[in-house]
Structures are given as structure tokens and as C-alpha cells.
Coordinates of C-alpha atoms in Angstrom, one line a residue:
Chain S
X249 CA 47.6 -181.6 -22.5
X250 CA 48.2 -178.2 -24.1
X251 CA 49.8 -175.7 -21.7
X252 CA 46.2 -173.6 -21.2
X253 CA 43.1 -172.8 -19.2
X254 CA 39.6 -172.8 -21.2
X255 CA 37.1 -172.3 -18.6
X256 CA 37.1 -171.4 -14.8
X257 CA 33.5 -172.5 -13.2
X258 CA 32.5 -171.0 -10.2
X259 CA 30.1 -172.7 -8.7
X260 CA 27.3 -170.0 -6.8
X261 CA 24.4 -170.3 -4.6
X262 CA 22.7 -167.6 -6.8
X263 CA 23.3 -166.7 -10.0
X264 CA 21.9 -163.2 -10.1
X265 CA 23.5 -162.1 -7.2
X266 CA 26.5 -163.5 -8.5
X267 CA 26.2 -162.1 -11.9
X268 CA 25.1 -158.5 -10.2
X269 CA 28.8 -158.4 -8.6
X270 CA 30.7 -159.4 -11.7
X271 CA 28.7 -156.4 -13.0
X272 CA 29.5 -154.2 -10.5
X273 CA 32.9 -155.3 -10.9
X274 CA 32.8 -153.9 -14.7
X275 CA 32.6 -157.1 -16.5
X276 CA 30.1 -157.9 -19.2
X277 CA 28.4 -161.0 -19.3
X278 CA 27.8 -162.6 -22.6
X279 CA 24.8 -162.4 -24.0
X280 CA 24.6 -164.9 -26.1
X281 CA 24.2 -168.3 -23.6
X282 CA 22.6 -166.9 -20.5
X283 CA 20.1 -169.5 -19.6
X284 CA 21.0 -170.9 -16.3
X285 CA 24.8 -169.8 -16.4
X286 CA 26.9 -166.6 -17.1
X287 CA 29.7 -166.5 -19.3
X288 CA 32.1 -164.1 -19.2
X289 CA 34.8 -163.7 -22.1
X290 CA 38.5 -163.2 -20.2
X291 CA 40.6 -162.7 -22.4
X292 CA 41.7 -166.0 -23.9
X293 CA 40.0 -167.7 -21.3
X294 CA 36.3 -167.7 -20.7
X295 CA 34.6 -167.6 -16.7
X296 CA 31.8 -169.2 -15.9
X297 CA 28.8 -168.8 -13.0
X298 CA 27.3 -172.1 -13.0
X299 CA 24.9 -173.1 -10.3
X300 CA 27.1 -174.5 -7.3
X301 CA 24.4 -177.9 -7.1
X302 CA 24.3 -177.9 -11.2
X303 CA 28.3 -178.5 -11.4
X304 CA 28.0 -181.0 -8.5
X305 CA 25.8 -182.6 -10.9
X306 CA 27.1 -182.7 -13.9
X307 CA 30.7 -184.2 -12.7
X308 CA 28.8 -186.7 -10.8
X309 CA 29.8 -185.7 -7.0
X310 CA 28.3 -184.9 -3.9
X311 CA 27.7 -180.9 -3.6
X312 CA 28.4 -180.6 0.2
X313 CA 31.5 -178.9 1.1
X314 CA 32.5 -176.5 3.4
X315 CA 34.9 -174.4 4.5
X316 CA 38.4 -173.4 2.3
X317 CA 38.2 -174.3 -0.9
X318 CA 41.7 -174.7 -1.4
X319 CA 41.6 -172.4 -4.9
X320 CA 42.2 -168.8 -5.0
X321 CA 42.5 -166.6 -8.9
X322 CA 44.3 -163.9 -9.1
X323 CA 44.2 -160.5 -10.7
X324 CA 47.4 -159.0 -11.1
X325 CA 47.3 -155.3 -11.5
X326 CA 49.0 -152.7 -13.4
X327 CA 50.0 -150.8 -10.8
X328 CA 50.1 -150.6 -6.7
X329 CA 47.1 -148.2 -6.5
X330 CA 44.9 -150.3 -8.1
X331 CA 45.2 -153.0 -5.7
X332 CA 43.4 -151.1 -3.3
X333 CA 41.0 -149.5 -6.0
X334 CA 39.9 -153.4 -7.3
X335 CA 39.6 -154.6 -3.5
X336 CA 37.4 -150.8 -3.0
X337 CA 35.3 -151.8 -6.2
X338 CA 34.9 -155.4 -4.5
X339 CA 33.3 -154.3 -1.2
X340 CA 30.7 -151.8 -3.5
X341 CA 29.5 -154.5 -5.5
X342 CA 28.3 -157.1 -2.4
X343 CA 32.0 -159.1 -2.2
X344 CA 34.3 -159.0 1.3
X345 CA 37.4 -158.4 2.6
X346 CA 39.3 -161.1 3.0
X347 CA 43.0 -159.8 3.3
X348 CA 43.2 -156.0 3.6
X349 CA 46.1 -154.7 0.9
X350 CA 49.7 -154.9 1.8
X351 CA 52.8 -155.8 1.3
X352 CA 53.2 -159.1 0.0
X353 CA 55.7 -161.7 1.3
X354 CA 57.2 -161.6 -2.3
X355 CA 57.7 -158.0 -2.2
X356 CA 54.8 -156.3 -4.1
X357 CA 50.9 -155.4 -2.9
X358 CA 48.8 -158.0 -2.3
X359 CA 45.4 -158.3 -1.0
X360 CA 42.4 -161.0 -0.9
X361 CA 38.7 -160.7 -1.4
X362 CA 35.7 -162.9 -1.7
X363 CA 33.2 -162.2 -4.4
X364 CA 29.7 -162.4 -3.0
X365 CA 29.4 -166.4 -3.2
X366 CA 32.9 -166.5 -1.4
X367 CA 35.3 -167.3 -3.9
X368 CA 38.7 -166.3 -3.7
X369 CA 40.4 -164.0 -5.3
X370 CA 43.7 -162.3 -4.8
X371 CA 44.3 -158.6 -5.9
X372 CA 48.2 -158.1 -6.6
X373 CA 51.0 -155.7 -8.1
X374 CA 53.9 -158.0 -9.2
X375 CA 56.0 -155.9 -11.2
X376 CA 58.2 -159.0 -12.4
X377 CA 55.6 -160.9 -13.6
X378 CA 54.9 -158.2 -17.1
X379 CA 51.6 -157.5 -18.2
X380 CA 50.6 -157.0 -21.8
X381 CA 47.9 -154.7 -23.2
X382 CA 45.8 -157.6 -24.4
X383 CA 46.0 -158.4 -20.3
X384 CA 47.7 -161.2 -21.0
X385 CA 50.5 -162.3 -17.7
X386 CA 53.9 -163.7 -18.2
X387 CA 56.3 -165.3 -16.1
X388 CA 59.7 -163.8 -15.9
X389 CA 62.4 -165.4 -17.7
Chain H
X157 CA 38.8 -154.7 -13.4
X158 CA 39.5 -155.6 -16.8
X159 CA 38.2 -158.8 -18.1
X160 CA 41.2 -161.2 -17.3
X161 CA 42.2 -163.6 -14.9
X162 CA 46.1 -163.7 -14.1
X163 CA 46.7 -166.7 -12.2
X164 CA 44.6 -169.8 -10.7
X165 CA 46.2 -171.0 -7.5
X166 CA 45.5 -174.6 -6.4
X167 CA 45.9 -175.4 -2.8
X168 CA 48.0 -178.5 -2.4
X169 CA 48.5 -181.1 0.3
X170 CA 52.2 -182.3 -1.4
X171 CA 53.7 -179.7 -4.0
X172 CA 56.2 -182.6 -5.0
X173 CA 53.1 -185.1 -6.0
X174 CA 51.5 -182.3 -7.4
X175 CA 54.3 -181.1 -9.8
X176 CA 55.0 -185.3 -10.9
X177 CA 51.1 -185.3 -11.9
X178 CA 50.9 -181.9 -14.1
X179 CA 54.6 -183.1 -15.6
X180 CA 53.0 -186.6 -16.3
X181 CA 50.3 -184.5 -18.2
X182 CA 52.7 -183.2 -20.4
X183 CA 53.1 -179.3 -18.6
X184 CA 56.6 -178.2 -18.3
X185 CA 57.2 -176.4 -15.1
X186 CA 59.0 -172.7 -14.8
X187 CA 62.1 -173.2 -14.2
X188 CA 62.9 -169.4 -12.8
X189 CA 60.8 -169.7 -9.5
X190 CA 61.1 -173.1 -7.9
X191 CA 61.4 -172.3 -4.0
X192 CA 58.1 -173.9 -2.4
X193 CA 55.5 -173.0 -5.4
X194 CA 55.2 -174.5 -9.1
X195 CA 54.1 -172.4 -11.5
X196 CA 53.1 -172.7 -15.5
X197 CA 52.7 -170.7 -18.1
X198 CA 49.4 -171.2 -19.7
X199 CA 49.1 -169.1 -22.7
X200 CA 48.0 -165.9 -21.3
X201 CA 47.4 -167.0 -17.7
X202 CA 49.4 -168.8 -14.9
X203 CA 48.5 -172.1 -13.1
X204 CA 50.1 -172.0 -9.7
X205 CA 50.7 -174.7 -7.3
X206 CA 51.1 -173.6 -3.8
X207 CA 50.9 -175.4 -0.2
X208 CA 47.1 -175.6 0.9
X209 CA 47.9 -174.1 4.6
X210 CA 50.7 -171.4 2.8
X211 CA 47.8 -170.3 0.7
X212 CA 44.9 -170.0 3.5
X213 CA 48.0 -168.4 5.3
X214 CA 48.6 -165.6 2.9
X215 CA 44.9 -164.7 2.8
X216 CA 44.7 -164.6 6.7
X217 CA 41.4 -167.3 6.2
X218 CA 41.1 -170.8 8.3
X219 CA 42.7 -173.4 6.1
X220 CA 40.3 -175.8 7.3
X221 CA 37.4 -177.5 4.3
X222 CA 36.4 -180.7 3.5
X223 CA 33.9 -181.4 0.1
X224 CA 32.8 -180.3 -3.3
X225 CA 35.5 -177.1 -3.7
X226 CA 32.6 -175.7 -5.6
X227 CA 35.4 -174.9 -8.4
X228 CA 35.9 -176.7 -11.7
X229 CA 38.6 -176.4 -14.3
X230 CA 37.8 -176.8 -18.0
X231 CA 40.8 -177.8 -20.4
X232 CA 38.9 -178.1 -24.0
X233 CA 39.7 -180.4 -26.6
X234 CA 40.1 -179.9 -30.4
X235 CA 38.3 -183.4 -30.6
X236 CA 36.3 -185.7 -29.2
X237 CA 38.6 -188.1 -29.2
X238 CA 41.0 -186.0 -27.2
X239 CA 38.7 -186.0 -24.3
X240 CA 39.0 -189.9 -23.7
X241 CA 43.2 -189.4 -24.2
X242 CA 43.4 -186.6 -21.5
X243 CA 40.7 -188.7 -19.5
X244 CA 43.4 -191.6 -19.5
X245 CA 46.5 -189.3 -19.5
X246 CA 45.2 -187.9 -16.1
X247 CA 44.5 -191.5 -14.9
X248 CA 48.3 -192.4 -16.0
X249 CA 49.6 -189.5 -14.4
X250 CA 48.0 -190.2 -10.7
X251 CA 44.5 -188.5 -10.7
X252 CA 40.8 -190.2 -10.6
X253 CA 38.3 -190.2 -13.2
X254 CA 35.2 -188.3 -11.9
X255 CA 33.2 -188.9 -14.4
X256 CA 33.7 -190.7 -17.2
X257 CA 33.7 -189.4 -21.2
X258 CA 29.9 -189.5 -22.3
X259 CA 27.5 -186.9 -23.7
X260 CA 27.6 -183.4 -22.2
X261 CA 23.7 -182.2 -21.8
X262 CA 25.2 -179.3 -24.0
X263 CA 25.7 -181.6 -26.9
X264 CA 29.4 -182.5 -26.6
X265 CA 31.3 -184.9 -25.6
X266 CA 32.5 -184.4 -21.6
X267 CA 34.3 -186.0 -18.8
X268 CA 35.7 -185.1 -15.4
X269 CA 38.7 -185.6 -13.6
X270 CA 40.3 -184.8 -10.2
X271 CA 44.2 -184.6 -10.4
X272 CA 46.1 -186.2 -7.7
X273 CA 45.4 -183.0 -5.0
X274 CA 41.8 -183.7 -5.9
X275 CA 40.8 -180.7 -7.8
X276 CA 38.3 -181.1 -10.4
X277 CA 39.4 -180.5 -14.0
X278 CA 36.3 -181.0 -16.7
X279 CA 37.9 -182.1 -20.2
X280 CA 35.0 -180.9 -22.9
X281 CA 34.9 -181.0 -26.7
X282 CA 32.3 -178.3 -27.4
X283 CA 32.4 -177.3 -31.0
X284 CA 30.5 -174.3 -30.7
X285 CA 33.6 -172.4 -28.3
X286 CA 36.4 -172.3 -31.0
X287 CA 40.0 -172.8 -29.7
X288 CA 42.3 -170.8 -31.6
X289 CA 45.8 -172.0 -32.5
X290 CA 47.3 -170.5 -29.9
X291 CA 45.1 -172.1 -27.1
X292 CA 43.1 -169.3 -26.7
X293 CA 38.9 -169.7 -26.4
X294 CA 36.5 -167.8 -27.7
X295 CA 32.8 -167.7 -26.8
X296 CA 30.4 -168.0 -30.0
X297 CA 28.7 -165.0 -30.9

């Protein structure tokens, strides 16, 4: 196994309403594969909206769950401010707040919000972990 | 929000089991930041292991969830034959097949497996998203 990420599938209860907050968010879906799923080019990575019952499917398990999922992502910011300006943006386009910003237990700003099928994501400023124009996150040596 | 994700987070129930299974799968853990979390470097991303409860702790949620996380991972393959060797590496290593290698309804060749914390990884040869040589993936045009 190569060190690397391809896809991250978020499973949703409805699409549109999932794709209109990644939207609101300011990302652009991709417009080439948009029957029954959203793709979303991330860099090197791609994300995907994929019907929650759909992915249950195709890997062959039961779709009932409930509760934590036990994932969060993150998006690590360039600066403090924006923590609170991504979590703001979050709230306007349908998600929750799940964690209002603050100071992280590692030392930067940290905040958590739900996009509007409740996934996790975490908003942070981590100045030691450098982030390149391309958006691209290292780990400090 | 740019188009980016900086880190995936996966809750785990033993951060010591965890770490032996992503080592067995050939990922060498960061050697700087040890103390209660694992983390990777991924090409341009981060794969984090954290303690379930520490994570539901941070984001002030319930840790409580049971079921389909409604999340997958998707590590693609430059082959088909690489998605039967991951398939077995993961098996190796301490996780579960989920679903074992056959034809994806998309036309390539897919499988699924849950590492040994149970989260679902999908390991896809799909010819039509090009991998580049430094890992990266790119959605077709």
C-alpha cells in the first residue's frame, strides 16, 4: 500500500441537499460523472457523495448505524480567522455547529461542524503543520 | 473553503493495534508526534489515528454509535491485480475482507475491506481516474 488517499465517500441521505451545501461551501462538483453521485476534485484526492444505502450496497453490509461515526476530516486553515469564517460559511449553507471555535488542546484554533448529512468535519489553524499553495498539508519534521 | 481535505481522523478503540495493522500494510508512521495519536503522511493529506472517545471528546459530541459509519475510504490501484494483493495484505495485517475482489458495477475491478478498528477501506482499479506518479488522482474529464 502506497502512502495515499484516493477517494473519501460520504455516504448521504440526499444527494441534492448534500451537493447544495458543498456548493454553498464554494466547491464545484464535477461535471462530468454526476448520475447518482457527486464528485468533487480535492486536490490530489477526489470526494465523493454517494447515496448512504448505495455504499452499504456495494461493500455488501448492512446500512443501519447510528450515532458517532467514529471519522472526522479535517480542514486545516491558513490562518486563525478563517476558522471562524469556514465554521460561519458552514451554518449558511444548511451544516451545524458541532464545536464552537477555540482554542485547541494542541495550541492552535480548532472548531467542529457537521455538513448537512452530519458528517464531521474539523475546522483548524495548526501553524506547525505548513500548508502549500497547491493546499497540499505536511507534517512537521 | 478551498477544495482540499487536510486530514482524515479515524476513531480507534486500540491506537497500538491500530498502528501494527497500517505498519503491516506497508505505511511508515511519523516519527515527530507519537504521544497518544499516529499520524501519516499521505501525499498531500494526513491519515490520523486517534482514540474513539478522545476524538468524540474534542468535538464535545456523544462518543456513543454502533453500524454502517456511513464513510468509506478508497485506496486505488495501478492494477487489477493489485486489488487482490492489498485485499490479502489487509487480511495479513489483521483486518476483514468485506467484500471480496469482483467486478465494480462501474466496470473495474473492486473489493472492500475493514482494517482491524473496522473502518471500511474500498481498494478499486478504475482506469478511467488516472493516478499520477506521485499518488495523486485525478477525475477524467
Amino acid at each position: 500500500m502506497e502512502p495515499r488517499v484516493s477517494i473519501v465517500t460520504l455516504g448521504v441521505h440526499d444527494l441534492d441537499r448534500a451537493v447544495r451545501f458543498y456548493e454553498a461551501m464554494g466547491l464545484t462538483r464535477h461535471a462530468g460523472i454526476t448520475e447518482g453521485v457527486a464528485f468533487y476534485q480535492m486536490g490530489g484526492i477526489i470526494l465523493s457523495l454517494f447515496p448512504r444505502g448505495e455504499l452499504a450496497k456495494d461493500a455488501g453490509i448492512d446500512p443501519d448505524g447510528s450515532g458517532f461515526s467514529g471519522i472526522a476530516l479535517a480542514y486545516n486553515t491558513r490562518s486563525e480567522a478563517e476558522v471562524d469564517a469556514v465554521l460561519s460559511r458552514a451554518v449558511e449553507a444548511g451544516g451545524t455547529i458541532v464545536r464552537p471555535a477555540g482554542r485547541a488542546f494542541w495550541g492552535g484554533r480548532t472548531g467542529y461542524f457537521a455538513d448537512a448529512e452530519g458528517h464531521l468535519w474539523e475546522v483548524a489553524h495548526n501553524s506547525t503543520f505548513p500548508i502549500a499553495a497547491d493546499g497540499s498539508i505536511t507534517l512537521p519534521d
